[in-house]
């Protein structure tokens, strides 16, 4: 595992974007595993700029996102599909038909999860971008008694609902459940890039990467992955 500490969010975002850009340049038809939350916003901004400048070409790239709130469809501005369009896909020359986000509005969530896992298996993820929740969640894999391998529906932890309330008008508007890629999907990525910024992430990073591997700290499973880069900025 490479743990890179940088001085600020701008540097974190530039470095993370550079790692993803290197992947796109080396393998123009690569599959990017993408994440939402506030951490990747700067990374996506850089990628968008570099694409606009003509330095990056996403025309053959496809993507698979980690998660989606249950009950929100892509036109809802709080959905992760909307976030991805707004922060990245609308600004780069990716074919949107090749960008996948779980369908949080699927009538049969179980079938949606199974289909998502088949897609992950078929496409294969070259590099998975991750953030980390204050409780150690990755995607929406919340602390539990065990790690869940498959894409599945989860009940969000109260700390996650509280942390994500800043994106909604009120805490009551935050969906209570979500669909997330499981640990099997995340661990199947050839490379993992985790970005975290802010002092409130310091303790959980310490636990996740230097403590025991424990489903109560979901990100700790990444200790078993052969190619993980963590970029952290306290500011
Ligand atoms: C959400 C997402 C996660 C993300 C986490 C951290 O819960 N489902 O994928 O890593 O938030 O978000 P932030 O980067 O805003 O701290």
Coordinates of N, CA and C and ligand atoms in Angstrom, one line a residue:
X1 N 0.8 -1.2 0.0 CA 0.0 0.0 0.0 C 0.9 1.3 0.0
X2 N 0.5 2.2 -0.8 CA 1.2 3.5 -0.8 C 0.3 4.5 -0.1
X3 N 0.9 5.2 0.9 CA 0.1 6.2 1.6 C 0.8 7.5 1.3
X4 N 0.1 8.4 0.6 CA 0.7 9.7 0.2 C 0.0 10.8 1.0
X5 N 0.7 11.5 1.7 CA 0.1 12.7 2.5 C 0.5 13.9 1.7
X6 N -0.5 14.8 1.4 CA -0.2 16.0 0.7 C -0.7 17.2 1.5
X7 N -0.3 18.4 1.0 CA -0.6 19.6 1.9 C -2.0 20.1 1.8
X8 N -2.7 19.9 0.7 CA -4.0 20.5 0.6 C -4.9 19.7 -0.4
X9 N -6.2 20.1 -0.4 CA -7.1 19.4 -1.3 C -6.8 19.6 -2.8
X10 N -6.3 20.7 -3.2 CA -5.9 21.0 -4.6 C -4.9 19.9 -5.0
X11 N -3.9 19.8 -4.2 CA -2.8 18.8 -4.6 C -3.3 17.4 -4.6
X12 N -4.2 17.1 -3.6 CA -4.8 15.7 -3.6 C -5.6 15.5 -4.9
X13 N -6.3 16.5 -5.3 CA -7.2 16.3 -6.5 C -6.3 16.2 -7.8
X14 N -5.3 17.0 -7.8 CA -4.4 16.9 -9.0 C -3.7 15.5 -9.1
X15 N -3.2 15.1 -8.0 CA -2.5 13.8 -8.0 C -3.5 12.6 -8.3
X16 N -4.7 12.7 -7.7 CA -5.6 11.6 -8.0 C -6.0 11.6 -9.5
X17 N -6.2 12.8 -10.0 CA -6.6 12.9 -11.4 C -5.5 12.4 -12.3
X18 N -4.2 12.7 -11.9 CA -3.1 12.3 -12.7 C -3.0 10.8 -12.7
X19 N -3.3 10.1 -11.6 CA -3.3 8.6 -11.6 C -4.3 8.1 -12.5
X20 N -5.5 8.7 -12.5 CA -6.6 8.2 -13.4 C -6.3 8.5 -14.8
X21 N -5.7 9.7 -15.1 CA -5.4 10.1 -16.4 C -4.3 9.1 -17.0
X22 N -3.4 8.7 -16.2 CA -2.3 7.8 -16.6 C -3.0 6.5 -17.1
X23 N -4.0 6.1 -16.4 CA -4.7 4.9 -16.8 C -5.4 5.0 -18.1
X24 N -6.0 6.2 -18.3 CA -6.8 6.4 -19.5 C -5.8 6.5 -20.7
X25 N -4.7 7.1 -20.5 CA -3.7 7.3 -21.6 C -3.1 5.9 -21.9
X26 N -2.7 5.1 -20.9 CA -2.1 3.8 -21.2 C -3.1 2.8 -21.7
X27 N -4.4 2.9 -21.4 CA -5.4 2.0 -21.8 C -6.6 2.8 -22.2
X28 N -6.7 3.2 -23.4 CA -7.8 4.1 -23.8 C -9.2 3.5 -23.6
X29 N -9.3 2.2 -23.6 CA -10.6 1.6 -23.4 C -10.8 1.0 -22.0
X30 N -10.1 1.7 -21.0 CA -10.1 1.2 -19.6 C -11.5 1.3 -19.0
X31 N -11.7 0.6 -17.9 CA -12.9 0.7 -17.1 C -12.6 1.4 -15.8
X32 N -13.2 2.5 -15.6 CA -13.0 3.3 -14.4 C -14.1 3.0 -13.4
X33 N -13.7 2.6 -12.2 CA -14.7 2.5 -11.1 C -14.8 3.8 -10.4
X34 N -15.9 4.4 -10.3 CA -16.0 5.8 -9.9 C -16.8 5.9 -8.6
X35 N -16.6 7.1 -7.9 CA -17.2 7.3 -6.6 C -17.8 8.7 -6.5
X36 N -18.7 8.9 -5.6 CA -19.3 10.2 -5.3 C -18.9 10.7 -4.0
X37 N -19.6 11.7 -3.5 CA -19.2 12.3 -2.2 C -18.4 13.6 -2.6
X38 N -18.0 14.3 -1.5 CA -17.3 15.6 -1.8 C -15.8 15.4 -2.2
X39 N -15.2 14.3 -1.8 CA -13.8 14.1 -2.0 C -13.4 14.1 -3.5
X40 N -14.2 13.4 -4.4 CA -13.7 13.3 -5.8 C -14.0 14.5 -6.6
X41 N -14.7 15.5 -6.1 CA -15.2 16.7 -6.9 C -14.0 17.3 -7.6
X42 N -12.9 17.6 -6.9 CA -11.7 18.3 -7.4 C -11.0 17.4 -8.5
X43 N -11.0 16.1 -8.2 CA -10.4 15.1 -9.2 C -11.2 15.2 -10.5
X44 N -12.5 15.2 -10.4 CA -13.3 15.2 -11.6 C -13.1 16.5 -12.4
X45 N -12.9 17.6 -11.6 CA -12.7 18.9 -12.2 C -11.5 18.9 -13.1
X46 N -10.4 18.4 -12.5 CA -9.1 18.3 -13.3 C -9.3 17.4 -14.5
X47 N -9.9 16.3 -14.3 CA -10.1 15.4 -15.5 C -10.9 16.1 -16.6
X48 N -11.9 16.8 -16.2 CA -12.8 17.5 -17.1 C -11.9 18.6 -17.9
X49 N -11.1 19.3 -17.1 CA -10.3 20.3 -17.8 C -9.3 19.7 -18.8
X50 N -8.6 18.7 -18.3 CA -7.6 18.0 -19.2 C -8.3 17.4 -20.4
X51 N -9.5 17.0 -20.3 CA -10.2 16.5 -21.5 C -10.5 17.7 -22.4
X52 N -11.0 18.8 -21.8 CA -11.3 20.0 -22.6 C -10.1 20.5 -23.4
X53 N -8.9 20.4 -22.7 CA -7.7 20.9 -23.3 C -7.2 20.0 -24.4
X54 N -7.8 18.8 -24.5 CA -7.4 17.8 -25.5 C -6.3 16.9 -25.0
X55 N -6.0 16.9 -23.7 CA -4.9 16.0 -23.2 C -5.5 14.6 -22.9
X56 N -6.8 14.5 -22.7 CA -7.4 13.2 -22.4 C -8.5 12.9 -23.3
X57 N -8.6 11.7 -23.6 CA -9.7 11.2 -24.5 C -10.5 10.1 -23.8
X58 N -11.7 10.3 -23.5 CA -12.6 9.3 -22.8 C -13.5 8.6 -23.8
X59 N -13.3 8.8 -25.1 CA -14.3 8.2 -26.0 C -14.4 6.7 -26.0
X60 N -13.4 6.0 -25.5 CA -13.5 4.5 -25.5 C -13.5 4.0 -24.0
X61 N -13.6 5.0 -23.1 CA -13.6 4.6 -21.7 C -15.0 4.2 -21.2
X62 N -15.1 3.3 -20.3 CA -16.4 3.0 -19.7 C -16.2 3.1 -18.2
X63 N -17.4 3.2 -17.5 CA -17.3 3.4 -16.0 C -18.4 2.7 -15.3
X64 N -18.0 2.3 -14.1 CA -19.0 1.6 -13.2 C -18.9 2.4 -11.8
X65 N -20.1 2.9 -11.4 CA -20.1 3.6 -10.1 C -20.3 2.6 -8.9
X66 N -19.9 3.1 -7.8 CA -20.0 2.3 -6.6 C -21.5 2.1 -6.0
X67 N -22.3 3.2 -6.1 CA -23.5 3.1 -5.3 C -24.5 4.1 -5.7
X68 N -25.7 3.9 -5.2 CA -26.8 4.9 -5.5 C -27.8 4.8 -4.3
X69 N -28.4 5.9 -4.0 CA -29.5 5.9 -3.0 C -30.7 5.1 -3.6
X70 N -31.4 4.4 -2.7 CA -32.6 3.7 -3.1 C -33.8 4.8 -3.2
X71 N -34.6 4.6 -4.2 CA -35.8 5.5 -4.4 C -35.5 6.7 -5.1
X72 N -34.3 7.1 -5.5 CA -34.0 8.3 -6.3 C -33.7 7.9 -7.7
X73 N -34.4 8.6 -8.6 CA -34.0 8.3 -10.0 C -33.0 9.3 -10.5
X74 N -32.4 9.0 -11.7 CA -31.3 9.8 -12.2 C -31.5 11.3 -12.3
X75 N -32.8 11.7 -12.4 CA -33.1 13.1 -12.7 C -33.2 13.9 -11.3
X76 N -33.2 13.1 -10.2 CA -33.2 13.8 -8.9 C -31.8 14.3 -8.6
X77 N -31.8 15.6 -8.3 CA -30.4 16.2 -8.1 C -29.6 15.7 -6.9
X78 N -30.2 14.9 -6.1 CA -29.5 14.3 -5.0 C -29.0 12.8 -5.4
X79 N -29.4 12.4 -6.5 CA -29.0 11.0 -6.9 C -27.5 11.0 -7.3
X80 N -26.9 9.9 -7.2 CA -25.5 9.8 -7.6 C -25.3 9.8 -9.1
X81 N -26.4 9.4 -9.9 CA -26.3 9.5 -11.3 C -26.3 10.9 -11.7
X82 N -27.1 11.8 -11.1 CA -27.1 13.2 -11.3 C -25.7 13.8 -11.0
X83 N -25.2 13.4 -9.8 CA -23.9 13.9 -9.4 C -22.8 13.6 -10.5
X84 N -22.9 12.4 -10.9 CA -21.8 11.9 -11.9 C -22.0 12.7 -13.2
X85 N -23.2 12.9 -13.7 CA -23.4 13.7 -14.9 C -22.9 15.1 -14.7
X86 N -23.3 15.7 -13.6 CA -23.0 17.1 -13.3 C -21.5 17.4 -13.1
X87 N -20.9 16.4 -12.4 CA -19.5 16.7 -12.0 C -18.5 16.1 -13.0
X88 N -18.9 15.2 -13.8 CA -17.9 14.6 -14.7 C -18.4 14.3 -16.1
X89 N -19.4 13.5 -16.2 CA -19.8 12.9 -17.6 C -20.2 14.0 -18.5
X90 N -20.9 15.1 -18.0 CA -21.3 16.2 -18.9 C -20.2 17.0 -19.4
X91 N -19.0 16.8 -18.9 CA -17.8 17.7 -19.2 C -16.7 16.9 -20.0
X92 N -16.9 15.6 -20.2 CA -15.9 14.9 -20.9 C -16.6 14.1 -22.1
X93 N -15.7 13.6 -23.0 CA -16.3 13.0 -24.2 C -16.5 11.5 -24.0
X94 N -17.1 11.1 -22.8 CA -17.4 9.7 -22.5 C -18.7 9.4 -23.2
X95 N -18.9 8.2 -23.6 CA -20.2 7.7 -24.1 C -21.1 7.4 -22.9
X96 N -22.1 8.2 -22.6 CA -22.9 8.0 -21.4 C -23.5 6.6 -21.4
X97 N -23.7 6.0 -22.5 CA -24.3 4.6 -22.5 C -23.4 3.6 -21.9
X98 N -22.1 4.0 -21.8 CA -21.1 3.1 -21.2 C -20.7 3.5 -19.8
X99 N -21.6 4.4 -19.2 CA -21.4 4.7 -17.8 C -22.5 4.1 -16.9
X100 N -22.1 3.3 -15.9 CA -23.1 2.6 -15.2 C -23.1 3.0 -13.7
X101 N -24.4 3.2 -13.2 CA -24.6 3.6 -11.8 C -25.8 2.7 -11.4
X102 N -25.8 2.1 -10.2 CA -26.9 1.2 -9.9 C -28.2 2.0 -10.0
X103 N -29.3 1.3 -10.4 CA -30.6 1.9 -10.5 C -31.3 1.8 -9.2
X104 N -31.3 2.9 -8.4 CA -31.9 2.9 -7.1 C -33.4 2.9 -7.2
X105 N -34.0 3.0 -8.4 CA -35.4 3.0 -8.5 C -35.9 1.6 -9.1
X106 N -35.0 0.7 -9.2 CA -35.4 -0.6 -9.8 C -36.5 -1.2 -8.9
X107 N -37.5 -1.8 -9.6 CA -38.6 -2.4 -8.8 C -38.1 -3.7 -8.1
X108 N -37.2 -4.4 -8.8 CA -36.7 -5.6 -8.2 C -35.2 -5.4 -7.9
X109 N -34.9 -4.9 -6.7 CA -33.6 -4.5 -6.3 C -32.6 -5.7 -6.3
X110 N -33.1 -6.9 -6.0 CA -32.3 -8.1 -5.9 C -31.8 -8.4 -7.3
X111 N -32.7 -8.3 -8.3 CA -32.3 -8.6 -9.7 C -31.3 -7.5 -10.2
X112 N -31.6 -6.3 -9.8 CA -30.7 -5.2 -10.2 C -29.2 -5.4 -9.6
X113 N -29.2 -5.9 -8.4 CA -27.9 -6.2 -7.8 C -27.1 -7.3 -8.5
X114 N -27.9 -8.3 -8.8 CA -27.3 -9.5 -9.5 C -26.8 -9.0 -10.9
X115 N -27.6 -8.2 -11.6 CA -27.2 -7.8 -12.9 C -25.9 -6.9 -12.8
X116 N -25.9 -6.1 -11.8 CA -24.7 -5.2 -11.6 C -23.5 -6.0 -11.4
X117 N -23.6 -7.1 -10.6 CA -22.4 -7.9 -10.3 C -21.9 -8.6 -11.6
X118 N -22.9 -9.0 -12.4 CA -22.6 -9.7 -13.7 C -21.8 -8.7 -14.6
X119 N -22.3 -7.4 -14.6 CA -21.7 -6.4 -15.4 C -20.2 -6.1 -14.9
X120 N -20.0 -6.1 -13.6 CA -18.7 -5.9 -13.1 C -17.8 -7.0 -13.5
X121 N -18.3 -8.2 -13.4 CA -17.5 -9.4 -13.8 C -17.1 -9.3 -15.3
X122 N -18.1 -9.0 -16.1 CA -17.9 -8.9 -17.6 C -16.9 -7.8 -18.0
X123 N -17.1 -6.7 -17.4 CA -16.3 -5.5 -17.8 C -14.9 -5.5 -17.1
X124 N -14.9 -5.9 -15.9 CA -13.6 -5.8 -15.1 C -13.2 -4.4 -14.8
X125 N -12.9 -4.1 -13.6 CA -12.5 -2.7 -13.3 C -11.0 -2.5 -13.3
X126 N -10.5 -1.5 -14.0 CA -9.1 -1.3 -14.1 C -8.6 -0.5 -12.9
X127 N -9.3 0.5 -12.5 CA -8.9 1.3 -11.3 C -10.2 1.7 -10.6
X128 N -10.3 1.5 -9.3 CA -11.4 1.9 -8.6 C -11.1 3.1 -7.7
X129 N -11.8 4.2 -7.9 CA -11.6 5.4 -7.0 C -12.6 5.2 -5.8
X130 N -12.1 5.5 -4.7 CA -12.9 5.4 -3.4 C -12.7 6.7 -2.6
X131 N -13.8 7.0 -1.9 CA -13.6 7.9 -0.7 C -13.8 7.0 0.5
X132 N -13.9 7.6 1.7 CA -14.1 6.8 2.9 C -15.0 7.6 3.8
X133 N -16.0 6.9 4.4 CA -16.9 7.6 5.3 C -16.2 7.7 6.7
X134 N -16.7 8.5 7.6 CA -16.1 8.7 8.9 C -16.2 7.4 9.7
X135 N -17.2 6.5 9.3 CA -17.3 5.2 10.0 C -16.5 4.1 9.3
X136 N -15.8 4.5 8.3 CA -14.9 3.5 7.6 C -15.6 2.9 6.4
X137 N -16.8 3.4 6.0 CA -17.5 2.7 4.9 C -16.8 3.1 3.6
X138 N -16.9 2.2 2.6 CA -16.4 2.4 1.3 C -17.6 2.0 0.4
X139 N -17.9 2.8 -0.7 CA -19.1 2.7 -1.4 C -20.2 3.0 -0.3
X140 N -21.1 2.1 -0.1 CA -22.0 2.2 1.1 C -21.9 1.0 1.9
X141 N -20.8 0.3 1.9 CA -20.6 -0.9 2.7 C -20.3 -0.4 4.2
X142 N -21.4 -0.5 5.0 CA -21.3 0.1 6.3 C -20.7 -1.0 7.3
X143 N -20.3 -0.5 8.5 CA -19.7 -1.4 9.5 C -20.7 -2.5 9.8
X144 N -20.2 -3.7 9.9 CA -21.1 -4.9 10.1 C -20.4 -6.0 10.8
X145 N -21.0 -7.1 11.0 CA -20.4 -8.3 11.6 C -19.6 -9.1 10.5
X146 N -19.8 -8.8 9.3 CA -19.1 -9.5 8.2 C -19.0 -8.6 7.0
X147 N -18.1 -9.0 6.1 CA -18.0 -8.2 4.8 C -19.0 -8.9 3.8
X148 N -19.7 -8.0 3.0 CA -20.6 -8.6 2.0 C -19.9 -8.5 0.7
X149 N -19.9 -9.6 0.0 CA -19.2 -9.7 -1.3 C -20.0 -9.1 -2.4
X150 N -21.3 -9.4 -2.5 CA -22.1 -9.0 -3.7 C -22.6 -7.6 -3.6
X151 N -23.0 -7.0 -4.7 CA -23.8 -5.8 -4.7 C -25.1 -6.1 -3.9
X152 N -25.5 -5.1 -3.1 CA -26.6 -5.4 -2.2 C -27.2 -4.1 -1.7
X153 N -28.4 -4.2 -1.1 CA -29.1 -3.1 -0.5 C -28.6 -2.9 0.9
X154 N -28.4 -1.7 1.4 CA -27.9 -1.5 2.8 C -28.8 -0.5 3.4
X155 N -28.9 -0.6 4.8 CA -29.5 0.4 5.6 C -28.4 1.3 6.0
X156 N -28.5 2.6 5.8 CA -27.4 3.5 6.1 C -27.2 3.7 7.6
X157 N -26.0 3.8 8.0 CA -25.7 4.1 9.4 C -26.1 5.5 9.8
X158 N -26.6 5.7 11.0 CA -27.0 7.1 11.4 C -25.9 8.1 11.1
X159 N -24.6 7.7 11.3 CA -23.5 8.6 11.1 C -23.3 9.0 9.7
X160 N -23.7 8.0 8.8 CA -23.6 8.3 7.3 C -24.7 9.3 6.9
X161 N -25.9 9.0 7.5 CA -27.1 9.9 7.2 C -26.7 11.3 7.6
X162 N -26.1 11.4 8.8 CA -25.8 12.7 9.4 C -24.7 13.4 8.5
X163 N -23.7 12.6 8.1 CA -22.6 13.2 7.3 C -23.1 13.6 5.9
X164 N -24.1 12.9 5.4 CA -24.6 13.2 4.0 C -25.7 14.2 4.0
X165 N -26.2 14.6 5.2 CA -27.3 15.5 5.3 C -27.0 16.9 4.7
X166 N -25.7 17.2 4.7 CA -25.2 18.5 4.1 C -25.6 18.7 2.7
X167 N -25.8 17.5 2.0 CA -26.2 17.6 0.5 C -27.7 17.8 0.3
X168 N -28.5 17.6 1.4 CA -30.0 17.6 1.3 C -30.5 18.8 2.1
X169 N -31.8 19.2 1.8 CA -32.4 20.3 2.5 C -32.5 20.1 4.0
X170 N -32.9 18.8 4.3 CA -33.0 18.5 5.7 C -32.5 17.1 5.9
X171 N -32.2 16.7 7.1 CA -31.7 15.4 7.4 C -32.8 14.3 7.1
X172 N -34.0 14.7 7.2 CA -35.1 13.8 7.0 C -35.2 13.4 5.5
X173 N -34.6 14.3 4.6 CA -34.7 14.0 3.2 C -33.7 12.9 2.8
X174 N -32.7 12.6 3.6 CA -31.6 11.7 3.2 C -32.2 10.3 3.2
X175 N -32.1 9.6 2.0 CA -32.7 8.2 2.0 C -32.1 7.4 3.1
X176 N -32.8 6.4 3.5 CA -32.3 5.5 4.6 C -31.6 4.3 4.1
X177 N -31.8 4.0 2.8 CA -31.2 2.8 2.2 C -30.5 3.2 0.9
X178 N -29.7 2.3 0.5 CA -28.9 2.5 -0.7 C -28.5 1.2 -1.3
X179 N -28.1 1.2 -2.6 CA -27.6 0.0 -3.2 C -26.1 0.2 -3.4
X180 N -25.3 -0.7 -3.0 CA -23.8 -0.5 -3.1 C -23.2 -1.8 -3.7
X181 N -22.1 -1.5 -4.5 CA -21.2 -2.6 -4.9 C -20.7 -3.2 -3.6
X182 N -20.6 -4.5 -3.7 CA -20.0 -5.2 -2.5 C -18.5 -5.2 -2.5
X183 N -18.0 -5.8 -1.4 CA -16.5 -5.9 -1.3 C -15.9 -6.7 -2.4
X184 N -16.6 -7.7 -2.9 CA -16.1 -8.5 -4.0 C -15.8 -7.7 -5.3
X185 N -16.7 -6.8 -5.6 CA -16.6 -5.9 -6.8 C -15.4 -5.0 -6.5
X186 N -15.4 -4.4 -5.4 CA -14.3 -3.4 -5.1 C -12.9 -4.1 -5.1
X187 N -12.9 -5.2 -4.5 CA -11.6 -6.0 -4.4 C -11.2 -6.6 -5.7
X188 N -12.1 -6.7 -6.7 CA -11.8 -7.2 -8.0 C -11.1 -6.2 -8.9
X189 N -11.1 -4.9 -8.5 CA -10.4 -3.9 -9.3 C -8.9 -4.2 -9.3
X190 N -8.3 -3.9 -10.5 CA -6.9 -4.2 -10.6 C -6.1 -3.2 -9.7
X191 N -6.6 -2.0 -9.6 CA -5.9 -1.0 -8.7 C -7.0 -0.3 -7.9
X192 N -6.7 0.2 -6.8 CA -7.6 1.0 -5.9 C -6.9 2.3 -5.6
X193 N -7.6 3.4 -5.7 CA -7.1 4.7 -5.4 C -8.1 5.3 -4.4
X194 N -7.7 5.4 -3.1 CA -8.6 6.0 -2.1 C -8.2 7.4 -1.8
X195 N -9.1 8.3 -1.8 CA -8.8 9.7 -1.5 C -9.6 10.2 -0.2
X196 N -8.9 10.9 0.7 CA -9.6 11.4 1.9 C -9.0 12.7 2.2
X197 N -9.9 13.6 2.6 CA -9.4 14.9 3.1 C -10.1 15.4 4.3
X198 N -9.4 16.1 5.1 CA -10.0 16.6 6.4 C -9.6 15.9 7.6
X199 N -9.5 16.6 8.7 CA -9.0 16.0 10.0 C -9.9 14.9 10.4
X200 N -11.2 15.0 10.1 CA -12.1 14.1 10.6 C -12.0 12.7 10.0
X201 N -11.1 12.6 9.0 CA -10.8 11.3 8.3 C -9.5 10.6 8.9
X202 N -8.8 11.4 9.7 CA -7.5 10.9 10.1 C -7.5 9.6 10.9
X203 N -8.4 9.6 11.9 CA -8.5 8.4 12.8 C -9.0 7.2 12.1
X204 N -10.0 7.3 11.2 CA -10.5 6.2 10.5 C -9.5 5.6 9.5
X205 N -8.7 6.5 8.9 CA -7.6 6.0 8.0 C -6.6 5.2 8.8
X206 N -6.3 5.7 9.9 CA -5.3 5.0 10.8 C -5.8 3.6 11.1
X207 N -7.1 3.5 11.5 CA -7.8 2.2 11.9 C -7.8 1.3 10.7
X208 N -8.2 1.9 9.5 CA -8.5 1.1 8.3 C -7.2 0.5 7.8
X209 N -6.1 1.3 7.8 CA -4.9 0.8 7.1 C -3.8 0.3 8.0
X210 N -3.9 0.6 9.3 CA -2.9 0.2 10.3 C -3.5 -0.6 11.4
X211 N -4.8 -0.8 11.4 CA -5.4 -1.6 12.5 C -5.7 -3.0 12.0
X212 N -6.4 -3.8 12.8 CA -6.8 -5.2 12.3 C -7.8 -5.1 11.2
X213 N -7.9 -6.1 10.4 CA -8.9 -6.2 9.3 C -10.2 -6.7 10.0
X214 N -11.2 -5.8 9.9 CA -12.4 -6.0 10.7 C -13.6 -5.4 10.0
X215 N -14.6 -6.2 9.8 CA -15.8 -5.7 9.1 C -16.5 -4.5 9.8
X216 N -16.1 -4.2 11.0 CA -16.6 -3.1 11.7 C -15.9 -1.8 11.2
X217 N -14.8 -2.0 10.5 CA -14.1 -0.9 9.8 C -14.0 -1.4 8.3
X218 N -15.0 -1.2 7.6 CA -15.1 -1.8 6.2 C -13.9 -1.6 5.3
X219 N -13.3 -0.4 5.4 CA -12.2 -0.1 4.5 C -11.0 -1.0 4.8
X220 N -10.9 -1.6 6.0 CA -9.7 -2.3 6.4 C -9.5 -3.5 5.5
X221 N -10.5 -4.0 4.8 CA -10.4 -5.1 3.8 C -9.4 -4.7 2.7
X222 N -9.2 -3.4 2.5 CA -8.3 -3.0 1.4 C -6.8 -3.4 1.8
X223 N -6.5 -3.7 3.0 CA -5.2 -4.2 3.4 C -4.8 -5.5 2.6
X224 N -5.9 -6.2 2.2 CA -5.6 -7.4 1.5 C -5.5 -7.2 0.0
X225 N -5.7 -6.0 -0.5 CA -5.6 -5.7 -2.0 C -4.1 -5.5 -2.3
X226 N -3.7 -6.1 -3.5 CA -2.3 -5.9 -3.8 C -1.8 -4.5 -4.3
X227 N -2.8 -3.7 -4.7 CA -2.4 -2.4 -5.4 C -3.3 -1.3 -4.9
X228 N -3.0 -0.8 -3.7 CA -3.8 0.3 -3.2 C -2.9 1.6 -3.0
X229 N -3.4 2.7 -3.5 CA -2.8 4.0 -3.2 C -3.8 4.8 -2.4
X230 N -3.3 5.4 -1.3 CA -4.2 6.3 -0.5 C -3.6 7.7 -0.6
X231 N -4.4 8.7 -0.9 CA -3.9 10.1 -0.9 C -4.7 10.8 0.2
X232 N -4.0 11.4 1.1 CA -4.7 12.1 2.2 C -4.2 13.5 2.4
X233 N -5.1 14.4 2.6 CA -4.8 15.7 3.0 C -5.6 16.1 4.2
X234 N -4.9 16.7 5.2 CA -5.6 17.0 6.4 C -6.4 18.3 6.2
X235 N -6.0 19.1 5.2 CA -6.7 20.4 5.0 C -7.6 20.4 3.8
Ligands
LIG1 C1 -20.8 8.7 0.6 C2 -20.5 7.8 -0.5 C3 -19.1 7.2 -0.4 C4 -18.1 8.3 0.0 C5 -18.5 8.9 1.3 C6 -17.5 9.9 1.8 O1 -21.4 8.0 1.7 N1 -21.4 6.7 -0.7 O2 -18.7 6.5 -1.6 O3 -16.8 7.8 0.0 O4 -19.8 9.5 1.1 O5 -17.9 11.2 1.3 P1 -17.1 12.5 1.4 O6 -16.0 12.3 0.3 O7 -18.0 13.6 1.1 O8 -16.5 12.6 2.7

